[in-house]
Amino acid sequence: MLKLFLPKSLFVRAIIIVVAPVVLLQLVAAGVFYDRHLDTVTRRLARSVAADIGFVAAALTREKDDLARLHILQSANLRLNLAFSLIPGEKLKAGPLPRPYSPLENLLIRTIDEGMELAFNIENRTTEKHYLIKVAFEGGVLQVLVPRNRLASGTLLVLILWIVGSSLLLLAIAIMFLRNQVRPILRLADAADRFGQGQDVADFRPSGAVEVRRAGDAFLRMRDRLDRHIRQRTEMLAGVSHDLRTPLTRLKLELAMLRDIPAAAEMQGDVDEMEDMIEGYLAFARGAVGEQTVETDVNALLDEAVGDARRHGGAVEFTASGDLRGLLRPMSLRRCLDNLLGNAQRYAKHCSLAARRDGDTIEIIVDDDGPGVPEAEREAVFRPFYRLENSRNQGTGGVGLGLAIARDTVRNQGGDVMLDTAPQGGLRAIIRLPA
Ligand SMILES: Nc1ncnc2c1ncn2[C@@H]1O[C@H](COP(=O)(O)OP(=O)(O)OP(=O)(O)O)[C@@H](O)[C@H]1O
Ligand SMILES: [Mg+2]
C-alpha cells in the first residue's frame, strides 16, 4: 500500500527523507510551544494587566482628592503602558463577556475575569488594536485602553514565519544539493542506454559521489571489456577467413588444371562452397566492426533494399508508413535487410515489407509465402551454419549465416530480430530497433 503512494523518483524520495523529519520536528516543537509556553505567557500577561488595573483602582479609591487622583492617573498612564481615564456618571453595561475570536482570546478574557475584583466589561476594538476595559468605580466608570501588545505576546506569528521560512530554506538547499547528486546517476543510465544501442559513449565521465563514481568506473571497464571481446572475435574471424583465401585460390587453380579427372568437378563444387562460406565469414566479421550511428531515413533505406531485391528478380511489395527516422547504423541495417529479403526470395515466391514506428522503436516486418520455419526451429535457425532440411536438399547453396548475421547486426544496435508466421502462411521476420 505504502509503495503506491511513495514517489518513484530518487530525487523526490531523497528530498522527503531530508526535509520531512525536520519539518515534523519543527511542527511538534511548535505544537508543544504553543500549548505550554504561549498558554503560560498569555495567562501571565492577562494577570498582570488585571493586577495593574486593580492596583490603580485601589490607589484611586484611597485618594479622595481630585488633584491626587489626577496624579495617580497621569503616572499610571506614563508607566504602565495603559491609558486610564475616569468617566464619572457613566453606567457600566452589565452583560456577558464578549465572544472571543480565538482560544487565546478566550483564555485572556477568562484570566482577566479571574484576576479582577471589580465588575467590568471588555470590548475588543480590533481596528484600533486595543482592548477597552471598563471597570465600575464610585458612581462612574474607570476606562482603560489596553494596547494589544500588552496582552498578546505575538510569538505565534513569529514562530509560524520561522517554521515556514526555515522549511522553505531547507527545501531549497536540499533541492540544490540533491539535484547534483541525482544527475550523475541519470548520466550513467543514459550512457549505458546509448552503449546498449551501439552508440558512442566516449564523452561519458564518471562523476558525483564515490559510490556513483564507482558504478560509472565499473561501467566503463565493462564497456572496454566488451569492446575488446568483440574486436578480438571479429579480428580472429577476419584473419582466419583471409588466410584461408590464398590456399583456396591456389586449390582452385590446381583443380582447373586437372580437367580430365572426373572427381575434380565435384571437388570444384566443394571448393566453391568453401569460398562462399569464407565470404560469409568475412561479411559476418565486417558486420560487427564498429559502424557509427547516424541520423537515418529508414524509408529511404528500405526503398533501396527493395529496389536491389527487385533487380535480382524478387517480387517484393513495400508499404512505407509515416516519417521513420532515427539514430541507426545504416550499413548494418541494410545487411540485415538484405539477408532477410534474400531468404524470402530464396525460399518463397512473393514477399512484402512493411515498416512502422511503435513508440520509440521502429518495427520492420518481412513476410513471405514460402514454407516458413517450424516453431521449434525458430531459435535454432539463428545459429551460424544451421540450415533446415529444405534448404540443404534443394542444394540452394546457402551457408547458414544469413540469419546469424541479421540478428547480430541488429542486436549491436540494441534491437532484435524475431520470427513468426506470416499471414500468407510463410515466414514473418520482425526487426525491432530502438530509435
Ligand atoms: N524465409 C524463409 N522461409 C523458409 N525457411 C527459411 C527462411 N529463412 C530462413 N529459413 C531457414 O532458416 C535457415 C537459416 O537461414 P540463414 O539465412 O541463416 O541461412 P541460409 O539462407 O541457408 O544461408 P545464407 O548464409 O546464404 O543466408 C535456412 O537454411 C532455411 O532453412
Ligand atoms: Mg539466408
Coordinates of C-alpha atoms and ligand atoms in Angstrom, one line a residue:
M1 CA 0.0 0.0 0.0
L2 CA 2.7 2.4 1.1
K3 CA 4.6 1.7 -2.2
L4 CA 1.6 3.0 -4.1
F5 CA 1.8 6.4 -2.5
L6 CA 5.6 6.7 -2.3
P7 CA 7.1 8.8 -5.1
K8 CA 9.0 6.8 -7.6
S9 CA 11.9 9.1 -8.3
L10 CA 15.1 9.0 -6.2
F11 CA 15.2 12.8 -6.2
V12 CA 11.8 13.2 -4.6
R13 CA 12.4 10.3 -2.2
A14 CA 15.7 11.9 -1.0
I15 CA 14.0 15.2 -0.5
I16 CA 11.3 13.7 1.6
I17 CA 13.9 11.8 3.6
V18 CA 15.8 15.0 4.3
V19 CA 13.0 17.5 4.7
A20 CA 10.2 15.5 6.3
P21 CA 11.9 14.8 9.7
V22 CA 13.0 18.4 10.1
V23 CA 9.6 19.8 9.3
L24 CA 7.9 17.2 11.5
L25 CA 10.2 18.1 14.4
Q26 CA 9.5 21.8 13.9
L27 CA 5.8 21.2 14.0
V28 CA 6.0 19.1 17.1
A29 CA 8.2 21.6 18.8
A30 CA 5.8 24.4 17.7
G31 CA 2.8 22.4 18.9
V32 CA 4.4 21.9 22.4
F33 CA 5.5 25.5 22.4
Y34 CA 2.0 26.8 21.5
D35 CA 0.4 24.6 24.0
R36 CA 2.6 25.3 27.0
H37 CA 4.6 28.4 26.6
L38 CA 2.1 30.5 24.8
D39 CA -0.5 29.5 27.3
T40 CA 1.6 30.5 30.3
V41 CA 2.7 33.7 28.7
T42 CA -0.8 34.8 27.8
R43 CA -2.1 33.9 31.3
R44 CA 0.7 36.0 32.9
L45 CA 0.2 39.0 30.6
A46 CA -3.5 38.9 31.3
R47 CA -2.9 38.6 35.0
S48 CA -0.5 41.5 35.1
V49 CA -3.0 43.7 33.2
A50 CA -5.7 42.7 35.7
A51 CA -3.3 43.4 38.6
D52 CA -2.3 46.8 37.2
I53 CA -5.9 47.8 36.8
G54 CA -6.7 46.5 40.3
F55 CA -3.7 48.4 41.7
V56 CA -4.7 51.7 40.1
A57 CA -8.3 51.3 41.1
A58 CA -7.2 50.6 44.7
A59 CA -4.9 53.7 44.7
L60 CA -7.7 55.8 43.3
T61 CA -10.1 54.6 46.0
R62 CA -7.7 55.6 48.7
E63 CA -7.4 59.2 47.4
K64 CA -10.5 61.3 47.5
D65 CA -8.7 64.5 46.3
D66 CA -9.2 65.1 42.6
L67 CA -5.7 66.5 42.1
A68 CA -4.1 63.5 43.8
R69 CA -6.3 61.2 41.6
L70 CA -5.2 63.0 38.5
H71 CA -1.6 62.5 39.6
I72 CA -2.2 58.8 40.0
L73 CA -3.8 58.5 36.6
Q74 CA -1.0 60.5 35.0
S75 CA 1.7 58.5 36.4
A76 CA -0.1 55.2 35.7
N77 CA -0.6 56.3 32.1
L78 CA 3.1 57.2 31.9
R79 CA 4.4 54.0 33.4
L80 CA 2.1 51.1 32.8
N81 CA 1.5 51.3 29.0
L82 CA -2.2 51.5 29.7
A83 CA -4.4 54.5 29.1
F84 CA -6.6 55.2 32.2
S85 CA -9.4 57.7 32.4
L86 CA -12.2 58.3 34.9
I87 CA -15.6 58.9 33.5
P88 CA -18.0 60.0 36.3
G89 CA -21.6 59.3 35.8
E90 CA -21.4 56.6 33.1
K91 CA -23.1 53.4 33.9
L92 CA -21.3 50.1 33.3
K93 CA -23.2 48.0 30.9
A94 CA -23.7 44.7 32.6
G95 CA -23.8 41.7 30.3
P96 CA -22.0 38.6 29.3
L97 CA -18.3 38.9 28.3
P98 CA -17.8 39.3 24.5
R99 CA -17.4 36.2 22.4
P100 CA -13.7 35.5 21.9
Y101 CA -12.2 35.3 18.5
S102 CA -9.7 32.6 19.3
P103 CA -8.9 30.2 22.0
L104 CA -6.1 32.5 23.0
E105 CA -8.5 35.4 23.5
N106 CA -10.8 33.2 25.4
L107 CA -8.0 32.4 27.8
L108 CA -7.2 36.0 28.0
I109 CA -10.6 37.2 28.9
R110 CA -11.1 34.4 31.4
T111 CA -7.8 35.2 33.1
I112 CA -8.7 38.9 33.4
D113 CA -12.0 37.8 34.8
E114 CA -10.3 35.7 37.4
G115 CA -7.9 38.5 38.4
M116 CA -10.4 41.3 38.6
E117 CA -12.1 42.0 41.9
L118 CA -14.3 44.8 40.5
A119 CA -17.2 44.4 38.0
F120 CA -16.0 45.1 34.4
N121 CA -16.7 44.6 30.8
I122 CA -14.3 44.2 27.9
E123 CA -14.5 45.1 24.3
N124 CA -12.2 44.1 21.5
R125 CA -11.5 47.1 19.2
T126 CA -9.8 45.2 16.5
T127 CA -9.3 48.1 14.1
E128 CA -7.7 50.2 16.8
K129 CA -5.5 47.4 18.0
H130 CA -6.5 47.5 21.6
Y131 CA -9.0 46.2 24.1
L132 CA -11.2 48.6 26.0
I133 CA -11.9 47.6 29.6
K134 CA -14.4 49.5 31.7
V135 CA -14.4 49.0 35.4
A136 CA -17.2 50.1 37.8
F137 CA -15.9 52.8 40.0
E138 CA -17.6 55.0 42.6
G139 CA -20.7 56.0 40.6
G140 CA -18.8 56.2 37.4
V141 CA -16.5 54.2 35.2
L142 CA -12.8 53.7 35.1
Q143 CA -11.9 53.2 31.5
V144 CA -8.7 51.5 30.4
L145 CA -7.3 51.2 26.9
V146 CA -5.1 48.1 26.8
P147 CA -2.9 48.0 23.8
R148 CA -2.9 44.6 22.1
N149 CA 0.8 44.2 22.7
R150 CA 0.3 44.2 26.5
L151 CA -1.9 41.1 26.2
A152 CA -0.6 39.1 23.2
S153 CA 3.0 38.1 23.1
G154 CA 3.0 37.9 19.2
T155 CA 5.3 34.9 19.3
L156 CA 2.8 32.7 17.5
L157 CA 3.1 34.6 14.2
V158 CA 6.8 34.9 14.5
L159 CA 7.0 31.2 15.2
I160 CA 4.9 30.2 12.2
L161 CA 7.0 32.5 10.0
W162 CA 10.2 30.9 11.3
I163 CA 8.9 27.4 10.7
V164 CA 7.6 28.1 7.2
G165 CA 10.7 30.2 6.3
S166 CA 13.3 27.8 7.6
S167 CA 11.4 24.8 6.0
L168 CA 11.4 26.6 2.6
L169 CA 15.1 27.4 3.0
L170 CA 15.9 23.9 3.9
L171 CA 13.9 22.6 0.9
A172 CA 15.7 25.0 -1.4
I173 CA 19.1 23.8 -0.1
A174 CA 18.1 20.2 -0.3
I175 CA 16.8 20.5 -3.9
M176 CA 20.0 22.3 -4.9
F177 CA 22.3 19.6 -3.4
L178 CA 20.2 16.6 -4.3
R179 CA 19.8 17.6 -7.9
N180 CA 23.6 17.5 -8.2
Q181 CA 23.6 14.0 -6.6
V182 CA 21.0 12.6 -8.9
R183 CA 22.4 14.0 -12.1
P184 CA 25.4 11.7 -12.3
I185 CA 23.2 8.6 -11.8
L186 CA 21.0 9.8 -14.7
R187 CA 24.0 10.4 -16.8
L188 CA 25.3 6.9 -16.1
A189 CA 21.9 5.3 -17.0
D190 CA 21.9 7.4 -20.2
A191 CA 25.4 6.3 -21.2
A192 CA 24.6 2.6 -20.5
D193 CA 21.4 3.0 -22.7
R194 CA 23.4 4.6 -25.5
F195 CA 26.1 1.9 -25.3
G196 CA 23.4 -0.8 -25.5
Q197 CA 22.1 0.8 -28.7
G198 CA 25.6 0.7 -30.2
Q199 CA 26.2 4.4 -29.9
D200 CA 29.4 6.1 -28.9
V201 CA 29.8 6.9 -25.2
A202 CA 33.3 8.3 -25.4
D203 CA 32.1 11.6 -23.8
F204 CA 30.9 9.8 -20.6
R205 CA 33.0 10.6 -17.5
P206 CA 32.1 9.2 -14.1
S207 CA 31.2 12.0 -11.6
G208 CA 29.3 12.6 -8.4
A209 CA 29.5 10.7 -5.1
V210 CA 32.1 8.0 -4.6
E211 CA 29.5 5.2 -5.0
V212 CA 28.1 6.7 -8.2
R213 CA 31.6 7.2 -9.5
R214 CA 32.4 3.6 -8.7
A215 CA 29.4 2.4 -10.7
G216 CA 30.5 4.7 -13.6
D217 CA 34.0 3.3 -13.5
A218 CA 32.7 -0.2 -13.5
F219 CA 30.5 0.6 -16.4
L220 CA 33.5 2.0 -18.3
R221 CA 35.6 -1.1 -17.6
M222 CA 32.7 -3.3 -18.7
R223 CA 32.4 -1.3 -21.9
D224 CA 36.1 -1.7 -22.6
R225 CA 36.0 -5.4 -21.9
L226 CA 33.0 -5.8 -24.3
D227 CA 34.7 -3.8 -27.0
R228 CA 37.9 -5.8 -26.6
H229 CA 36.0 -9.0 -26.7
I230 CA 34.1 -8.1 -29.9
R231 CA 37.1 -6.7 -31.6
Q232 CA 39.1 -9.9 -30.8
R233 CA 36.4 -12.1 -32.1
T234 CA 36.0 -10.3 -35.3
E235 CA 39.7 -9.8 -35.9
M236 CA 40.2 -13.5 -35.4
L237 CA 37.4 -14.4 -37.7
A238 CA 38.5 -12.0 -40.4
G239 CA 42.1 -13.2 -40.0
V240 CA 41.2 -16.9 -40.4
S241 CA 39.0 -16.2 -43.4
H242 CA 41.5 -14.0 -45.0
D243 CA 44.3 -16.6 -44.5
L244 CA 42.2 -19.4 -46.0
R245 CA 41.5 -17.4 -49.1
T246 CA 45.0 -17.8 -50.5
P247 CA 45.4 -21.6 -50.3
L248 CA 41.8 -21.9 -51.6
T249 CA 42.6 -19.8 -54.7
R250 CA 45.6 -22.0 -55.2
L251 CA 43.5 -25.1 -54.9
K252 CA 41.0 -23.7 -57.4
L253 CA 43.8 -23.1 -59.9
E254 CA 45.2 -26.6 -59.4
L255 CA 41.7 -28.1 -59.8
A256 CA 41.2 -26.2 -63.0
M257 CA 44.3 -27.9 -64.4
L258 CA 43.0 -31.4 -63.6
R259 CA 40.3 -31.0 -66.2
D260 CA 40.2 -34.7 -67.3
I261 CA 39.8 -36.3 -63.8
P262 CA 36.0 -36.7 -63.1
A263 CA 36.4 -36.2 -59.3
A264 CA 37.8 -32.8 -60.0
A265 CA 34.4 -31.3 -60.9
E266 CA 32.9 -32.4 -57.5
M267 CA 35.9 -31.1 -55.7
Q268 CA 35.4 -27.8 -57.6
G269 CA 31.9 -27.7 -56.2
D270 CA 33.2 -28.2 -52.7
V271 CA 35.8 -25.5 -53.1
D272 CA 33.2 -23.1 -54.4
E273 CA 31.1 -23.8 -51.3
M274 CA 34.1 -23.2 -49.1
E275 CA 34.7 -19.9 -50.8
D276 CA 31.0 -18.9 -50.2
M277 CA 31.5 -19.8 -46.6
I278 CA 34.6 -17.7 -46.3
E279 CA 32.8 -14.8 -47.9
G280 CA 30.0 -15.3 -45.3
Y281 CA 32.6 -15.3 -42.5
L282 CA 34.1 -12.1 -43.8
A283 CA 30.7 -10.5 -44.1
F284 CA 29.9 -11.6 -40.6
A285 CA 33.2 -10.2 -39.3
R286 CA 32.6 -6.9 -41.1
G287 CA 29.2 -6.6 -39.7
A288 CA 30.4 -6.5 -36.1
V289 CA 33.1 -3.9 -36.7
G290 CA 32.0 -0.6 -35.1
E291 CA 30.0 1.4 -37.6
Q292 CA 28.9 4.7 -36.1
T293 CA 25.3 5.6 -35.7
V294 CA 23.9 8.4 -37.9
E295 CA 20.6 10.0 -38.4
T296 CA 19.0 7.7 -40.9
D297 CA 15.8 7.8 -43.0
V298 CA 14.5 4.3 -42.7
N299 CA 12.0 4.6 -45.5
A300 CA 14.7 5.6 -48.0
L301 CA 16.9 2.7 -46.8
L302 CA 14.1 0.2 -47.2
D303 CA 13.3 1.6 -50.6
E304 CA 16.9 1.0 -51.7
A305 CA 16.9 -2.6 -50.3
V306 CA 13.6 -3.3 -52.1
G307 CA 15.0 -1.9 -55.3
D308 CA 18.1 -4.1 -55.1
A309 CA 16.0 -7.2 -54.4
R310 CA 13.7 -6.5 -57.4
R311 CA 16.7 -6.1 -59.6
H312 CA 17.7 -9.6 -58.5
G313 CA 14.3 -10.8 -59.7
G314 CA 12.4 -10.8 -56.5
A315 CA 8.7 -10.0 -56.2
V316 CA 8.7 -7.6 -53.3
E317 CA 5.9 -5.4 -52.1
F318 CA 6.7 -2.4 -49.9
T319 CA 4.5 -0.2 -47.8
A320 CA 6.0 2.8 -46.1
S321 CA 4.2 4.5 -43.2
G322 CA 4.9 7.9 -41.9
D323 CA 8.2 9.5 -41.4
L324 CA 10.7 7.0 -40.0
R325 CA 13.9 8.5 -38.8
G326 CA 16.3 7.5 -36.1
L327 CA 19.9 7.3 -34.9
L328 CA 20.9 4.0 -36.6
R329 CA 23.8 2.1 -38.3
P330 CA 22.5 2.2 -41.9
M331 CA 25.0 -0.3 -43.3
S332 CA 24.3 -2.9 -40.6
L333 CA 20.6 -2.5 -41.0
R334 CA 21.0 -2.8 -44.8
R335 CA 23.0 -6.0 -44.3
C336 CA 20.3 -7.4 -42.1
L337 CA 17.5 -6.5 -44.6
D338 CA 19.4 -8.0 -47.5
N339 CA 19.8 -11.2 -45.6
L340 CA 16.1 -11.4 -44.7
L341 CA 15.0 -10.4 -48.2
G342 CA 17.5 -12.8 -49.7
N343 CA 16.0 -15.6 -47.6
A344 CA 12.4 -14.7 -48.7
Q345 CA 13.5 -14.7 -52.3
R346 CA 15.3 -18.0 -51.9
Y347 CA 12.6 -19.9 -50.0
A348 CA 9.4 -18.2 -51.3
K349 CA 7.9 -16.6 -54.3
H350 CA 6.4 -13.3 -53.0
C351 CA 7.4 -11.2 -50.1
S352 CA 6.2 -8.0 -48.6
L353 CA 8.0 -5.4 -46.5
A354 CA 6.3 -3.0 -44.0
A355 CA 7.7 -0.6 -41.5
R356 CA 6.1 1.5 -38.8
R357 CA 7.0 3.3 -35.6
D358 CA 5.8 1.9 -32.3
G359 CA 6.7 4.4 -29.5
D360 CA 10.4 4.7 -29.6
T361 CA 11.1 1.6 -31.5
I362 CA 11.0 1.1 -35.3
E363 CA 9.4 -2.1 -36.4
I364 CA 10.2 -3.6 -39.8
I365 CA 8.3 -6.7 -40.9
V366 CA 9.3 -9.0 -43.8
D367 CA 6.6 -11.5 -44.7
D368 CA 6.8 -14.2 -47.4
D369 CA 4.6 -17.0 -48.7
G370 CA 7.1 -19.8 -48.5
P371 CA 7.1 -23.0 -46.4
G372 CA 8.1 -21.0 -43.2
V373 CA 10.1 -22.3 -40.3
P374 CA 8.5 -24.7 -37.8
E375 CA 8.1 -23.1 -34.4
A376 CA 10.5 -25.5 -32.7
E377 CA 13.3 -24.4 -35.1
R378 CA 12.8 -20.6 -34.9
E379 CA 15.6 -20.1 -32.4
A380 CA 17.9 -22.7 -34.0
V381 CA 17.9 -21.1 -37.4
F382 CA 19.7 -18.1 -36.0
R383 CA 22.7 -20.2 -35.1
P384 CA 25.6 -19.9 -37.5
F385 CA 25.7 -22.6 -40.2
Y386 CA 22.4 -24.0 -39.1
R387 CA 20.2 -24.9 -42.1
L388 CA 16.9 -26.7 -42.3
E389 CA 16.4 -29.8 -44.4
N390 CA 14.5 -28.0 -47.3
S391 CA 17.5 -25.7 -47.8
R392 CA 20.0 -28.5 -47.8
N393 CA 18.0 -30.8 -50.1
Q394 CA 17.4 -28.1 -52.7
G395 CA 21.0 -27.5 -52.9
T396 CA 20.4 -23.8 -52.8
G397 CA 23.9 -23.2 -51.6
G398 CA 23.1 -21.3 -48.5
V399 CA 25.8 -21.2 -45.9
G400 CA 23.5 -20.8 -42.9
L401 CA 25.0 -17.5 -41.8
G402 CA 22.3 -15.1 -43.1
L403 CA 20.0 -15.1 -40.0
A404 CA 23.0 -15.1 -37.6
I405 CA 24.4 -12.0 -39.3
A406 CA 20.9 -10.4 -39.4
R407 CA 20.4 -10.8 -35.7
D408 CA 24.0 -9.8 -34.9
T409 CA 23.8 -6.5 -36.7
V410 CA 20.5 -5.6 -35.1
R411 CA 21.5 -6.7 -31.6
N412 CA 24.5 -4.5 -31.9
Q413 CA 22.1 -1.5 -32.1
G414 CA 20.1 -2.6 -29.1
G415 CA 17.4 -4.2 -31.2
D416 CA 16.4 -7.8 -32.1
V417 CA 15.1 -10.0 -34.9
M418 CA 12.3 -12.4 -34.2
L419 CA 10.5 -15.0 -36.3
D420 CA 6.8 -15.7 -36.6
T421 CA 4.2 -16.9 -39.0
A422 CA 3.2 -14.6 -41.9
P423 CA -0.5 -14.1 -42.7
Q424 CA 0.3 -15.6 -46.1
G425 CA 1.5 -18.7 -44.3
G426 CA 5.2 -18.3 -44.8
L427 CA 7.8 -16.9 -42.5
R428 CA 7.5 -13.5 -40.9
A429 CA 10.7 -11.8 -39.7
I430 CA 10.3 -8.9 -37.3
I431 CA 13.1 -6.4 -36.8
R432 CA 12.7 -4.1 -33.8
L433 CA 15.1 -1.2 -33.4
P434 CA 15.2 1.4 -30.7
A435 CA 15.5 4.8 -32.4
Ligands
LIG1 N1 12.0 -17.1 -45.5 C1 12.3 -18.4 -45.1 N2 11.4 -19.4 -45.4 C2 11.7 -20.7 -45.0 N3 12.8 -21.0 -44.4 C3 13.7 -20.1 -44.1 C4 13.5 -18.7 -44.4 N4 14.6 -18.0 -44.0 C5 15.4 -18.9 -43.4 N5 14.9 -20.2 -43.5 C6 15.5 -21.4 -43.0 O1 16.5 -21.0 -42.0 C7 17.8 -21.4 -42.3 C8 18.8 -20.5 -41.9 O2 18.7 -19.3 -42.7 P1 20.0 -18.5 -43.0 O3 19.6 -17.3 -43.7 O4 20.7 -18.3 -41.7 O5 20.9 -19.4 -43.9 P2 20.8 -19.7 -45.4 O6 19.8 -18.8 -46.0 O7 20.6 -21.1 -45.5 O8 22.3 -19.3 -45.9 P3 22.9 -17.8 -46.1 O9 24.0 -17.7 -45.2 O10 23.3 -17.8 -47.6 O11 21.8 -16.9 -45.8 C9 17.7 -21.6 -43.8 O12 18.6 -22.6 -44.2 C10 16.3 -22.1 -44.1 O13 16.2 -23.4 -43.9
MG2 MG 19.9 -16.8 -45.9

